[in-house]
Coordinates of C-alpha atoms in Angstrom, one line a residue:
M1 CA 127.0 40.2 163.5
D2 CA 128.5 41.3 166.8
D3 CA 129.7 44.5 165.2
K4 CA 126.3 45.3 163.8
V5 CA 124.5 44.7 167.1
A6 CA 127.1 46.7 169.0
R7 CA 126.7 49.6 166.6
A8 CA 122.9 49.5 167.0
E9 CA 123.3 49.4 170.8
R10 CA 125.6 52.4 170.8
T11 CA 123.3 54.4 168.5
L12 CA 120.2 53.6 170.7
S13 CA 122.1 54.6 173.8
L14 CA 123.3 57.8 172.2
L15 CA 119.8 58.7 171.1
T16 CA 118.3 57.9 174.5
T17 CA 120.8 59.5 176.8
T18 CA 121.8 62.5 174.7
F19 CA 119.3 63.5 172.1
L20 CA 116.2 62.6 174.1
A21 CA 117.7 63.4 177.5
N22 CA 115.3 66.2 178.4
T23 CA 112.6 68.5 177.0
E24 CA 114.9 70.9 175.4
A25 CA 116.9 68.1 173.8
V26 CA 113.8 66.6 172.4
K27 CA 112.7 69.9 170.9
A28 CA 116.1 70.5 169.3
N29 CA 116.8 66.9 168.1
I30 CA 113.5 65.2 167.3
S31 CA 114.1 65.5 163.5
L32 CA 117.6 64.0 163.8
V33 CA 116.2 61.1 166.0
L34 CA 113.4 60.4 163.6
D35 CA 115.7 60.4 160.6
T36 CA 118.1 58.0 162.4
V37 CA 115.3 55.6 163.3
L38 CA 113.8 55.6 159.8
S39 CA 117.1 55.2 158.0
Q40 CA 118.7 52.6 160.3
N41 CA 117.1 49.3 161.3
L42 CA 118.0 49.6 165.0
F43 CA 115.5 47.1 166.2
A44 CA 116.3 44.2 163.9
Y45 CA 118.6 42.3 166.3
I46 CA 116.1 41.4 169.0
D47 CA 116.6 37.7 169.8
A48 CA 119.2 37.5 167.0
T49 CA 121.3 34.4 166.8
G50 CA 125.1 34.3 166.5
V51 CA 125.6 37.2 168.9
S52 CA 127.7 37.0 172.0
V53 CA 126.0 37.0 175.4
E54 CA 127.5 40.2 176.6
T55 CA 126.7 42.1 173.4
A56 CA 123.1 40.7 173.5
K57 CA 122.7 41.9 177.1
R58 CA 123.9 45.4 176.3
Y59 CA 121.6 45.6 173.2
T60 CA 118.6 44.4 175.2
S61 CA 119.3 46.9 177.9
A62 CA 119.5 49.7 175.3
V63 CA 116.2 48.7 173.8
Q64 CA 114.5 48.6 177.2
K65 CA 115.8 52.1 178.0
W66 CA 114.6 53.3 174.7
Q67 CA 111.1 51.9 175.3
A68 CA 111.0 53.5 178.8
R69 CA 112.0 56.9 177.4
I70 CA 109.5 57.0 174.5
N71 CA 106.7 55.8 176.9
S72 CA 107.5 58.7 179.2
L73 CA 107.5 61.1 176.2
V74 CA 104.0 60.0 175.2
T75 CA 102.7 61.2 178.6
G76 CA 105.0 64.2 178.8
K77 CA 104.1 67.6 180.1
T78 CA 104.5 69.6 176.8
S79 CA 102.9 69.1 173.4
E80 CA 106.4 68.9 171.8
T81 CA 107.4 65.9 173.9
R82 CA 104.0 64.2 173.4
M83 CA 104.3 64.7 169.7
A84 CA 107.8 63.2 169.7
G85 CA 106.6 60.3 171.8
V86 CA 103.7 59.4 169.5
L87 CA 105.9 59.5 166.4
L88 CA 108.7 57.4 168.0
V89 CA 106.2 54.9 169.3
K90 CA 104.7 54.6 165.8
H91 CA 108.0 54.0 164.0
T92 CA 109.4 51.7 166.6
A93 CA 106.3 49.5 166.3
L94 CA 106.4 49.5 162.5
Q95 CA 110.0 48.5 162.5
S96 CA 109.7 45.7 165.1
P97 CA 106.7 43.4 165.2
Q98 CA 108.0 41.9 168.4
L99 CA 108.1 45.2 170.2
L100 CA 104.6 45.9 168.9
S101 CA 103.2 42.7 170.2
E102 CA 104.8 43.2 173.6
N103 CA 103.7 46.8 174.1
V104 CA 100.6 47.3 171.9
A105 CA 98.2 47.2 174.9
K106 CA 100.2 49.8 176.8
W107 CA 100.8 52.0 173.8
T108 CA 97.1 51.9 172.7
T109 CA 96.0 52.9 176.2
S110 CA 98.4 55.8 176.3
L111 CA 97.3 57.0 172.9
L112 CA 93.7 56.9 173.9
G113 CA 94.6 59.0 176.9
V114 CA 96.1 61.6 174.6
L115 CA 92.8 61.8 172.6
G116 CA 90.9 62.5 175.9
K117 CA 93.0 65.6 176.6
A118 CA 92.9 69.2 175.3
E119 CA 95.7 68.8 172.8
V120 CA 97.0 70.7 169.9
M121 CA 96.0 69.7 166.4
P122 CA 99.3 68.1 165.2
V123 CA 99.5 65.8 168.2
L124 CA 95.9 64.7 167.7
I125 CA 96.4 64.0 164.0
A126 CA 99.6 62.0 164.7
T127 CA 97.8 60.1 167.5
L128 CA 94.9 59.1 165.3
Q129 CA 97.2 57.9 162.5
T130 CA 99.3 55.9 165.0
L131 CA 96.2 54.3 166.5
L132 CA 94.9 53.4 163.0
A133 CA 98.3 51.8 162.2
F134 CA 98.3 49.7 165.4
I135 CA 94.7 48.5 164.8
D136 CA 95.5 47.6 161.2
A137 CA 98.6 45.7 162.3
V138 CA 96.9 43.5 164.8
R139 CA 93.3 43.2 163.4
D140 CA 94.0 39.8 161.8
V141 CA 96.0 38.3 164.7
P142 CA 93.7 36.1 166.9
M143 CA 95.8 36.4 170.0
F144 CA 95.2 40.2 170.2
Y145 CA 91.4 40.1 169.5
R146 CA 90.3 39.9 173.2
D147 CA 92.9 42.1 174.8
I148 CA 93.3 44.8 172.1
I149 CA 90.5 44.7 169.5
S150 CA 87.4 43.9 171.6
A151 CA 88.7 46.0 174.6
Q152 CA 90.1 49.1 172.9
V153 CA 88.2 49.5 169.6
P154 CA 84.9 50.5 171.2
R155 CA 86.8 52.9 173.5
M156 CA 88.5 54.4 170.5
N157 CA 85.2 54.9 168.6
Q158 CA 83.6 56.7 171.6
A159 CA 86.7 58.8 172.2
I160 CA 86.9 59.9 168.6
L161 CA 83.2 60.8 168.4
A162 CA 83.5 62.8 171.6
M163 CA 86.6 64.6 170.4
V164 CA 85.3 65.8 167.0
D165 CA 82.8 68.3 168.6
K166 CA 85.7 70.0 170.3
N167 CA 88.0 69.8 167.3
P168 CA 86.0 70.2 164.1
D169 CA 89.2 70.7 162.0
L170 CA 89.9 67.0 162.6
M171 CA 86.8 65.9 160.7
S172 CA 88.7 64.4 157.8
Q173 CA 90.9 62.2 160.1
V174 CA 88.0 61.2 162.3
L175 CA 85.9 60.1 159.3
E176 CA 88.8 58.0 158.0
V177 CA 89.2 56.2 161.3
L178 CA 85.5 55.7 161.7
D179 CA 85.3 54.3 158.1
R180 CA 88.1 51.8 158.8
S181 CA 86.7 50.8 162.2
A182 CA 83.2 50.2 160.8
T183 CA 84.6 48.2 157.9
W184 CA 87.1 46.1 159.9
F185 CA 84.9 45.5 163.0
P186 CA 81.2 46.0 162.1
T187 CA 80.0 44.1 165.2
L188 CA 82.1 46.2 167.6
F189 CA 81.0 49.4 165.9
R190 CA 77.3 48.9 166.5
P191 CA 77.1 50.9 169.8
S192 CA 78.5 53.9 168.0
I193 CA 76.4 53.7 164.8
D194 CA 73.8 56.3 165.7
K195 CA 76.3 59.0 166.7
A196 CA 78.5 58.3 163.7
E197 CA 75.5 58.4 161.3
A198 CA 74.4 61.7 162.8
L199 CA 77.9 63.0 162.3
C200 CA 78.0 62.0 158.6
L201 CA 74.5 63.4 157.9
R202 CA 75.6 66.7 159.4
L203 CA 78.1 67.0 156.5
L204 CA 75.7 65.6 153.8
D205 CA 72.9 68.2 154.1
G206 CA 74.5 70.1 151.1
S207 CA 75.9 73.1 153.0
D208 CA 79.5 71.9 152.7
M209 CA 79.2 70.4 149.2
R210 CA 80.8 73.4 147.4
N211 CA 83.4 74.3 150.1
S212 CA 84.5 70.9 151.1
P213 CA 83.6 68.3 148.4
E214 CA 86.4 65.9 149.6
L215 CA 84.9 66.0 153.1
C216 CA 81.4 65.2 151.8
E217 CA 82.8 62.3 149.8
Q218 CA 84.5 60.9 153.0
A219 CA 81.3 61.3 154.9
A220 CA 79.4 59.4 152.2
K221 CA 81.9 56.6 152.3
C222 CA 81.7 56.4 156.1
L223 CA 77.9 56.3 155.9
A224 CA 78.1 53.4 153.4
A225 CA 80.5 51.6 155.8
L226 CA 78.0 52.1 158.6
S227 CA 75.2 50.6 156.6
L228 CA 77.0 47.3 156.6
A229 CA 77.6 47.3 160.3
G230 CA 74.0 46.0 161.0
G231 CA 72.6 46.7 164.4
K232 CA 69.0 46.3 165.3
I233 CA 68.4 45.2 161.7
T234 CA 70.6 43.1 159.3
A235 CA 73.3 44.6 157.1
E236 CA 71.2 43.9 154.0
E237 CA 68.2 45.7 155.4
R238 CA 70.3 48.6 156.7
W239 CA 72.0 49.0 153.3
F240 CA 68.6 48.9 151.5
Q241 CA 67.2 51.5 153.9
C242 CA 70.1 53.8 153.4
A243 CA 69.7 53.6 149.7
Q244 CA 66.0 54.3 149.9
Q245 CA 66.6 57.3 152.2
A246 CA 69.2 58.7 149.8
M247 CA 66.8 58.3 146.8
G248 CA 63.9 59.8 148.8
T249 CA 66.0 62.8 149.7
I250 CA 66.9 63.4 146.1
Q251 CA 63.3 63.1 145.0
Q252 CA 62.3 65.6 147.6
C253 CA 64.8 68.0 146.3
I254 CA 63.6 67.5 142.7
D255 CA 60.0 68.1 143.8
H256 CA 61.1 71.3 145.6
M257 CA 62.9 72.6 142.5
M258 CA 60.0 71.8 140.2
C259 CA 57.5 73.2 142.7
T260 CA 55.5 69.9 142.6
G261 CA 54.4 67.3 145.1
S262 CA 55.6 63.8 145.3
D263 CA 54.5 61.4 142.5
A264 CA 54.1 58.5 144.9
G265 CA 51.0 58.0 147.0
E266 CA 52.9 58.1 150.3
P267 CA 56.1 60.1 151.1
A268 CA 59.3 58.2 150.4
Q269 CA 61.8 57.5 153.1
Q270 CA 64.2 60.4 153.6
F271 CA 67.2 61.3 155.8
A272 CA 66.5 63.5 158.8
L273 CA 68.1 66.6 157.3
P274 CA 67.4 70.3 158.1
L275 CA 64.5 71.9 156.1
L276 CA 65.3 73.9 153.0
A277 CA 65.2 77.7 153.3
D278 CA 61.9 79.6 152.6
D279 CA 63.5 81.9 150.0
F280 CA 63.6 80.0 146.7
A281 CA 66.7 81.9 145.7
V282 CA 68.5 80.2 148.5
S283 CA 66.6 76.9 148.7
I284 CA 66.9 75.8 145.1
P285 CA 70.7 76.0 145.0
Q286 CA 70.6 74.4 148.4
A287 CA 68.5 71.5 147.0
A288 CA 71.0 71.1 144.1
D289 CA 73.9 70.8 146.6
R290 CA 71.9 68.3 148.6
I291 CA 71.3 66.3 145.4
S292 CA 75.1 66.2 144.9
A293 CA 75.7 65.1 148.4
M294 CA 73.1 62.3 148.2
T295 CA 74.7 61.3 144.9
E296 CA 77.9 60.7 146.8
V297 CA 76.0 58.5 149.2
L298 CA 74.5 56.4 146.3
I299 CA 78.0 56.1 144.7
A300 CA 79.6 55.0 148.0
L301 CA 76.8 52.4 148.7
L302 CA 77.2 50.9 145.2
T303 CA 81.0 50.8 145.4
Q304 CA 81.4 49.7 149.0
P305 CA 82.7 46.1 149.2
T306 CA 80.2 43.9 151.0
H307 CA 80.5 40.6 152.9
V308 CA 76.9 39.6 152.1
D309 CA 74.7 39.5 148.9
I310 CA 72.6 42.7 148.7
P311 CA 69.7 43.2 146.3
V312 CA 70.2 46.5 144.5
P313 CA 67.1 48.6 143.7
V314 CA 68.2 49.3 140.1
D315 CA 64.8 50.5 139.0
G316 CA 64.7 53.1 141.7
I317 CA 68.2 54.3 141.3
L318 CA 67.9 54.5 137.6
G319 CA 64.6 56.2 137.9
I320 CA 66.2 58.9 140.1
A321 CA 69.0 59.4 137.5
S322 CA 66.4 59.8 134.7
R323 CA 64.4 62.3 136.7
L324 CA 67.6 64.3 137.4
A325 CA 68.4 64.3 133.7
M326 CA 64.9 65.5 132.9
V327 CA 64.8 68.4 135.3
P328 CA 66.2 71.1 132.9
V329 CA 64.0 69.7 130.1
R330 CA 60.9 69.9 132.3
A331 CA 61.7 73.4 133.4
G332 CA 62.4 74.6 129.9
S333 CA 59.2 73.1 128.4
S334 CA 56.9 74.1 131.3
K335 CA 54.0 76.4 130.4
N336 CA 54.1 78.0 133.9
A337 CA 56.2 81.1 133.9
R338 CA 57.5 80.6 137.4
S339 CA 60.4 82.7 138.6
E340 CA 61.9 79.7 140.3
Y341 CA 62.6 78.1 136.9
D342 CA 65.0 80.9 136.1
L343 CA 67.5 79.3 138.5
I344 CA 67.4 75.9 136.8
P345 CA 69.7 76.8 133.9
L346 CA 72.4 77.9 136.4
L347 CA 72.2 74.5 138.1
T348 CA 71.8 72.3 135.0
P349 CA 75.4 71.2 134.8
Q350 CA 75.5 70.2 138.5
I351 CA 72.1 68.4 138.3
Q352 CA 72.8 66.5 135.1
R353 CA 76.4 65.6 136.2
A354 CA 74.8 63.9 139.2
S355 CA 72.6 61.9 136.9
I356 CA 75.7 61.0 134.8
R357 CA 77.7 59.9 137.8
I358 CA 74.8 57.6 139.1
M359 CA 74.5 55.9 135.7
A360 CA 78.3 55.5 135.4
V361 CA 78.6 53.8 138.8
L362 CA 75.7 51.5 138.0
A363 CA 77.6 50.2 135.0
I364 CA 80.8 49.8 137.0
A365 CA 79.2 48.1 140.0
L366 CA 76.6 45.9 138.3
G367 CA 78.3 45.0 135.0
S368 CA 76.2 42.7 132.8
H369 CA 73.3 43.0 135.2
M370 CA 72.6 46.4 133.6
Q371 CA 71.7 44.8 130.3
P372 CA 67.9 45.0 130.8
Y373 CA 68.1 48.7 131.7
L374 CA 70.2 50.0 128.8
S375 CA 67.2 51.5 127.0
A376 CA 66.4 53.6 130.1
V377 CA 70.0 54.8 130.3
A378 CA 69.8 55.7 126.6
R379 CA 66.7 57.8 127.2
A380 CA 68.4 59.6 130.0
V381 CA 71.5 60.2 127.9
T382 CA 69.3 61.6 125.1
A383 CA 67.7 64.0 127.5
I384 CA 71.1 65.3 128.7
N385 CA 72.3 65.6 125.1
T386 CA 69.6 68.2 124.3
R387 CA 72.1 70.6 125.8
Q388 CA 69.8 73.1 127.3
V389 CA 72.9 74.9 128.6
V390 CA 76.3 74.9 126.9
S391 CA 78.6 73.5 129.5
P392 CA 82.0 72.0 128.6
A393 CA 82.3 70.1 131.9
L394 CA 78.9 68.6 131.2
N395 CA 79.8 67.6 127.7
V396 CA 83.0 66.0 128.9
A397 CA 81.1 64.0 131.5
L398 CA 78.5 62.9 128.9
H399 CA 81.2 61.7 126.5
C400 CA 82.9 59.8 129.3
L401 CA 79.5 58.1 130.1
L402 CA 79.0 57.2 126.5
Q403 CA 82.5 55.8 126.2
L404 CA 81.9 53.7 129.3
Y405 CA 78.6 52.2 128.1
I406 CA 79.9 51.6 124.5
E407 CA 83.0 49.8 125.7
R408 CA 81.0 47.6 128.2
Y409 CA 77.8 46.9 126.2
G410 CA 78.5 47.6 122.6
Y411 CA 75.6 47.3 120.2
G412 CA 73.3 46.4 123.2
F413 CA 73.5 50.0 124.2
V414 CA 74.1 51.8 120.9
M415 CA 71.0 50.3 119.3
H416 CA 68.9 52.4 121.8
L417 CA 70.6 55.7 121.0
P418 CA 69.1 58.1 118.5
Y419 CA 71.3 58.7 115.5
D420 CA 71.4 62.4 116.1
L421 CA 73.5 61.7 119.2
V422 CA 76.1 59.8 117.2
V423 CA 76.2 62.8 114.8
S424 CA 76.6 65.3 117.6
T425 CA 79.5 63.2 118.9
A426 CA 81.2 63.3 115.5
D427 CA 80.6 67.1 115.4
D428 CA 82.4 67.6 118.7
I429 CA 85.7 66.4 117.3
C430 CA 85.7 69.3 114.8
V431 CA 87.9 71.8 116.5
Q432 CA 87.5 75.6 116.0
Q433 CA 89.5 76.8 113.0
K434 CA 90.4 80.3 111.8
T435 CA 92.5 81.5 108.8
K436 CA 95.2 84.0 109.2
A437 CA 95.7 86.9 106.8
A438 CA 98.7 86.6 104.6
K439 CA 101.8 88.6 105.5
V440 CA 105.2 89.2 103.9
T441 CA 108.3 88.5 105.8
M442 CA 111.3 90.7 105.1
T443 CA 114.3 88.8 104.0
A444 CA 118.0 89.3 104.8
S445 CA 118.6 90.5 101.3
E446 CA 116.4 93.5 101.9
S447 CA 117.7 94.5 105.2
A448 CA 121.4 93.5 105.2
P449 CA 123.9 92.0 102.7
S450 CA 124.3 88.3 102.9
S451 CA 126.8 85.9 101.5
K452 CA 125.9 84.4 98.2
K453 CA 127.1 81.4 96.3
R454 CA 127.1 80.7 92.6
G455 CA 125.3 77.6 91.5
G456 CA 126.1 75.5 88.5
N457 CA 123.4 77.3 86.5
G458 CA 124.9 80.7 87.2
K459 CA 122.1 81.8 89.5
S460 CA 122.6 83.1 93.0
R461 CA 121.8 80.8 95.8
G462 CA 121.3 81.6 99.4
P463 CA 119.0 80.9 102.3
N464 CA 117.4 84.4 102.3
T465 CA 117.5 85.8 98.8
F466 CA 113.9 86.6 98.3
G467 CA 110.8 87.5 100.2
V468 CA 108.6 84.8 101.6
I469 CA 104.8 85.1 101.8
E470 CA 103.4 83.0 104.6
S471 CA 100.4 80.8 103.8
A472 CA 97.1 82.6 104.1
Q473 CA 95.5 79.3 105.1
A474 CA 97.4 78.6 108.3
T475 CA 94.9 77.0 110.7
H476 CA 94.3 78.1 114.3
I477 CA 93.4 75.1 116.4
H478 CA 92.2 75.2 120.0
W479 CA 92.2 71.8 121.8
D480 CA 90.0 71.5 124.8
D481 CA 88.8 68.7 127.1
T482 CA 85.5 68.3 125.1
V483 CA 87.5 67.5 121.9
L484 CA 89.6 64.9 123.8
A485 CA 86.5 63.3 125.4
A486 CA 84.7 63.3 122.0
L487 CA 87.7 61.6 120.3
K488 CA 87.6 58.9 123.0
T489 CA 83.9 58.3 122.3
V490 CA 84.5 58.1 118.5
L491 CA 87.3 55.7 119.1
A492 CA 85.0 53.5 121.2
L493 CA 82.4 53.6 118.5
L494 CA 84.9 52.7 115.8
Q495 CA 86.3 49.8 117.9
H496 CA 83.1 48.3 119.2
T497 CA 80.2 49.4 117.0
P498 CA 81.7 50.6 113.7
T499 CA 78.6 50.0 111.6
V500 CA 76.6 52.6 113.6
F501 CA 78.2 55.2 111.3
T502 CA 76.6 55.8 107.9
S503 CA 79.0 56.0 104.9
A504 CA 78.6 59.7 104.8
L505 CA 79.3 60.2 108.5
R506 CA 82.2 57.8 108.4
T507 CA 83.7 59.8 105.5
R508 CA 83.3 63.0 107.4
V509 CA 85.0 61.5 110.5
D510 CA 87.8 60.0 108.5
S511 CA 88.4 63.3 106.7
Q512 CA 88.5 65.3 109.9
V513 CA 91.0 62.9 111.5
L514 CA 93.2 62.8 108.4
T515 CA 93.1 66.6 108.0
L516 CA 94.2 67.2 111.6
L517 CA 97.0 64.7 111.3
M518 CA 98.2 66.2 108.1
L519 CA 98.2 69.7 109.6
F520 CA 100.2 68.3 112.5
A521 CA 102.7 66.7 110.1
I522 CA 103.3 69.8 107.9
G523 CA 103.1 72.3 110.7
G524 CA 100.3 74.1 109.1
M525 CA 98.5 75.1 112.2
E526 CA 99.1 77.1 115.4
M527 CA 97.8 76.3 118.8
P528 CA 97.3 78.9 121.6
F529 CA 99.0 78.3 124.9
A530 CA 101.3 75.8 123.2
S531 CA 104.0 76.4 125.9
R532 CA 101.6 75.5 128.7
Q533 CA 99.6 72.5 127.4
S534 CA 100.7 69.5 125.4
D535 CA 98.7 68.2 122.4
A536 CA 100.4 64.8 122.4
P537 CA 97.3 63.0 123.9
H538 CA 95.2 64.4 121.1
R539 CA 97.6 63.3 118.4
A540 CA 97.8 59.8 119.9
L541 CA 94.0 59.6 120.0
L542 CA 93.8 60.8 116.4
Y543 CA 96.2 58.0 115.3
R544 CA 94.2 55.5 117.3
C545 CA 91.0 56.6 115.6
L546 CA 92.6 56.3 112.2
E547 CA 93.9 52.8 113.0
A548 CA 90.4 51.7 114.3
S549 CA 88.8 53.1 111.1
I550 CA 91.2 51.0 109.0
L551 CA 90.5 47.9 110.9
S552 CA 86.7 48.2 111.0
P553 CA 84.8 46.9 108.0
D554 CA 83.6 49.8 105.8
P555 CA 83.5 50.3 102.1
W556 CA 85.6 53.4 102.4
Q557 CA 88.4 51.6 104.1
K558 CA 90.6 51.2 100.9
A559 CA 90.1 54.8 99.9
I560 CA 91.9 56.1 103.0
L561 CA 94.5 53.4 103.4
P562 CA 97.2 55.1 101.4
H563 CA 96.7 58.4 103.3
A564 CA 96.7 56.4 106.6
V565 CA 100.0 54.8 105.8
S566 CA 101.5 58.2 105.0
A567 CA 100.1 59.6 108.3
F568 CA 101.5 56.7 110.3
S569 CA 104.9 57.0 108.6
A570 CA 105.0 60.7 109.4
G571 CA 104.0 59.9 113.0
L572 CA 107.2 57.9 113.5
A573 CA 109.1 61.2 113.6
D574 CA 106.7 62.7 116.3
P575 CA 108.5 64.2 119.3
S576 CA 106.3 62.3 121.7
T577 CA 107.3 58.7 122.5
A578 CA 103.6 57.7 123.1
V579 CA 102.6 58.9 119.6
R580 CA 105.6 57.1 118.0
D581 CA 104.6 53.9 119.7
V582 CA 101.0 54.2 118.5
C583 CA 102.1 54.8 114.9
A584 CA 104.6 51.9 115.0
E585 CA 102.0 49.5 116.4
A586 CA 99.5 50.7 113.8
L587 CA 101.9 50.1 110.9
V588 CA 102.5 46.6 112.1
T589 CA 98.8 46.0 112.5
I590 CA 97.7 47.2 109.0
D591 CA 100.7 45.6 107.2
P592 CA 98.6 42.5 106.3
I593 CA 95.9 44.7 104.9
I594 CA 98.4 46.5 102.7
H595 CA 99.7 43.3 101.2
S596 CA 96.4 41.5 101.0

């Protein structure tokens, strides 16, 4: 043990006196110092037992000199030294809980001082991350609550809110810190709620939705965390008010796009956002972007963990989702030839994807509580499936929503769907196919002499002794995300609601799946961009659909069983490990059926 402690003491002394001796040394050696600190546990021997007194004294002295040096670096004159000080303080604290507990008050005060200065961006980012790490480390320790949490967290919130106006590029880091602070310390955050909410709404007016969608998502999460901080009203009331304002803002945008007034007798609650532009060519896309931003708010509210029971206005949220789904239908069937409606087809995928996301998060957040509302969801899905605009992204989102609801609610949801929607889902797995014209390949016998061997029947044998005509029926397959999503939906239907298919439709689905698998097995099709995209996920899904079809009760099951066994046997030689595993599992599963 003495040798390890002595080695750590020598390393710390060398780093302190040589590599961190002055500003120039810090600039030149900070990477080496950080690598050494991260790779060697230099602070593990504080108060270690089994160490001689002299060695322990030298080690303690080296640690004290190290602390003094990194403390001076945090308040250094140049940005390079301050950056080095912040990083070394962070990693020292993370490696030694004892040093953190002894110095966290001093270090937190020094870091807050850095935030109050005109500083370069990397230093501010490192300081915010270090502060967040310190607060996270001590937030559950009662002994630090009065001196650190209650004293420093309000100061940190105010400093961060004051800093963001001078440094707008730090918005992402600021929102992360505010989100964590409001979630961890809702009571201490109450004095800063109004300023933080105004900051979030500044990003959620729709102007940044296309350029910075991640930033808008962060702002929505921060706003959801603020809604649970309480304040002048309870957390439940504040959450409900925030949800009502988000829904009211979406309804206002719908009314603006449809050029109608509000359906309600009195105007709904809305967020205090800037007015939409006067020119409809600008204001309607702006309204669609604002709908997307408010959708992020609703999603964040529904997925934010809460410490209290909150009544969710499911009727209102689902009503907003239904109205969003109906916007293109209403615009397309309107008898008024308004020029504003010409913009709706451009924005249909964006508007209806917002509706899909709201309905998806309702199923995820509420679970079985959505049972009474499944018919309303089915009506909205039916409206979206009219496909006023052909959009692959919208089709993928719709299939994902169908898969989610089928897997969670089964027949309780499918019974409300029109049969045409099931048929369209089956149609989406039919990939585009083309036949190639036949061509003759010149053989080696025509272009150059080749070695020949005599067979037992006296005829010449050789690998290239005659012309080969390629098949004129080679199939050209183009996989896309819509086919993959449709296969997942068909798989969910076969696993959870197999009797929804009529015999004719089941036969068509089985035939399509078997045909594609046979083409894969014999190499009778070509796929564009084969070198850039893999079709293994599609093959695995096809095999899973075939397995589900075998296991589900249907009169046509025995007819396809021999073909299925052949397909699974051929799949055991697939180059993809995932596909081989699926086929091996399927053969084991259907083995009792084969021998029954």
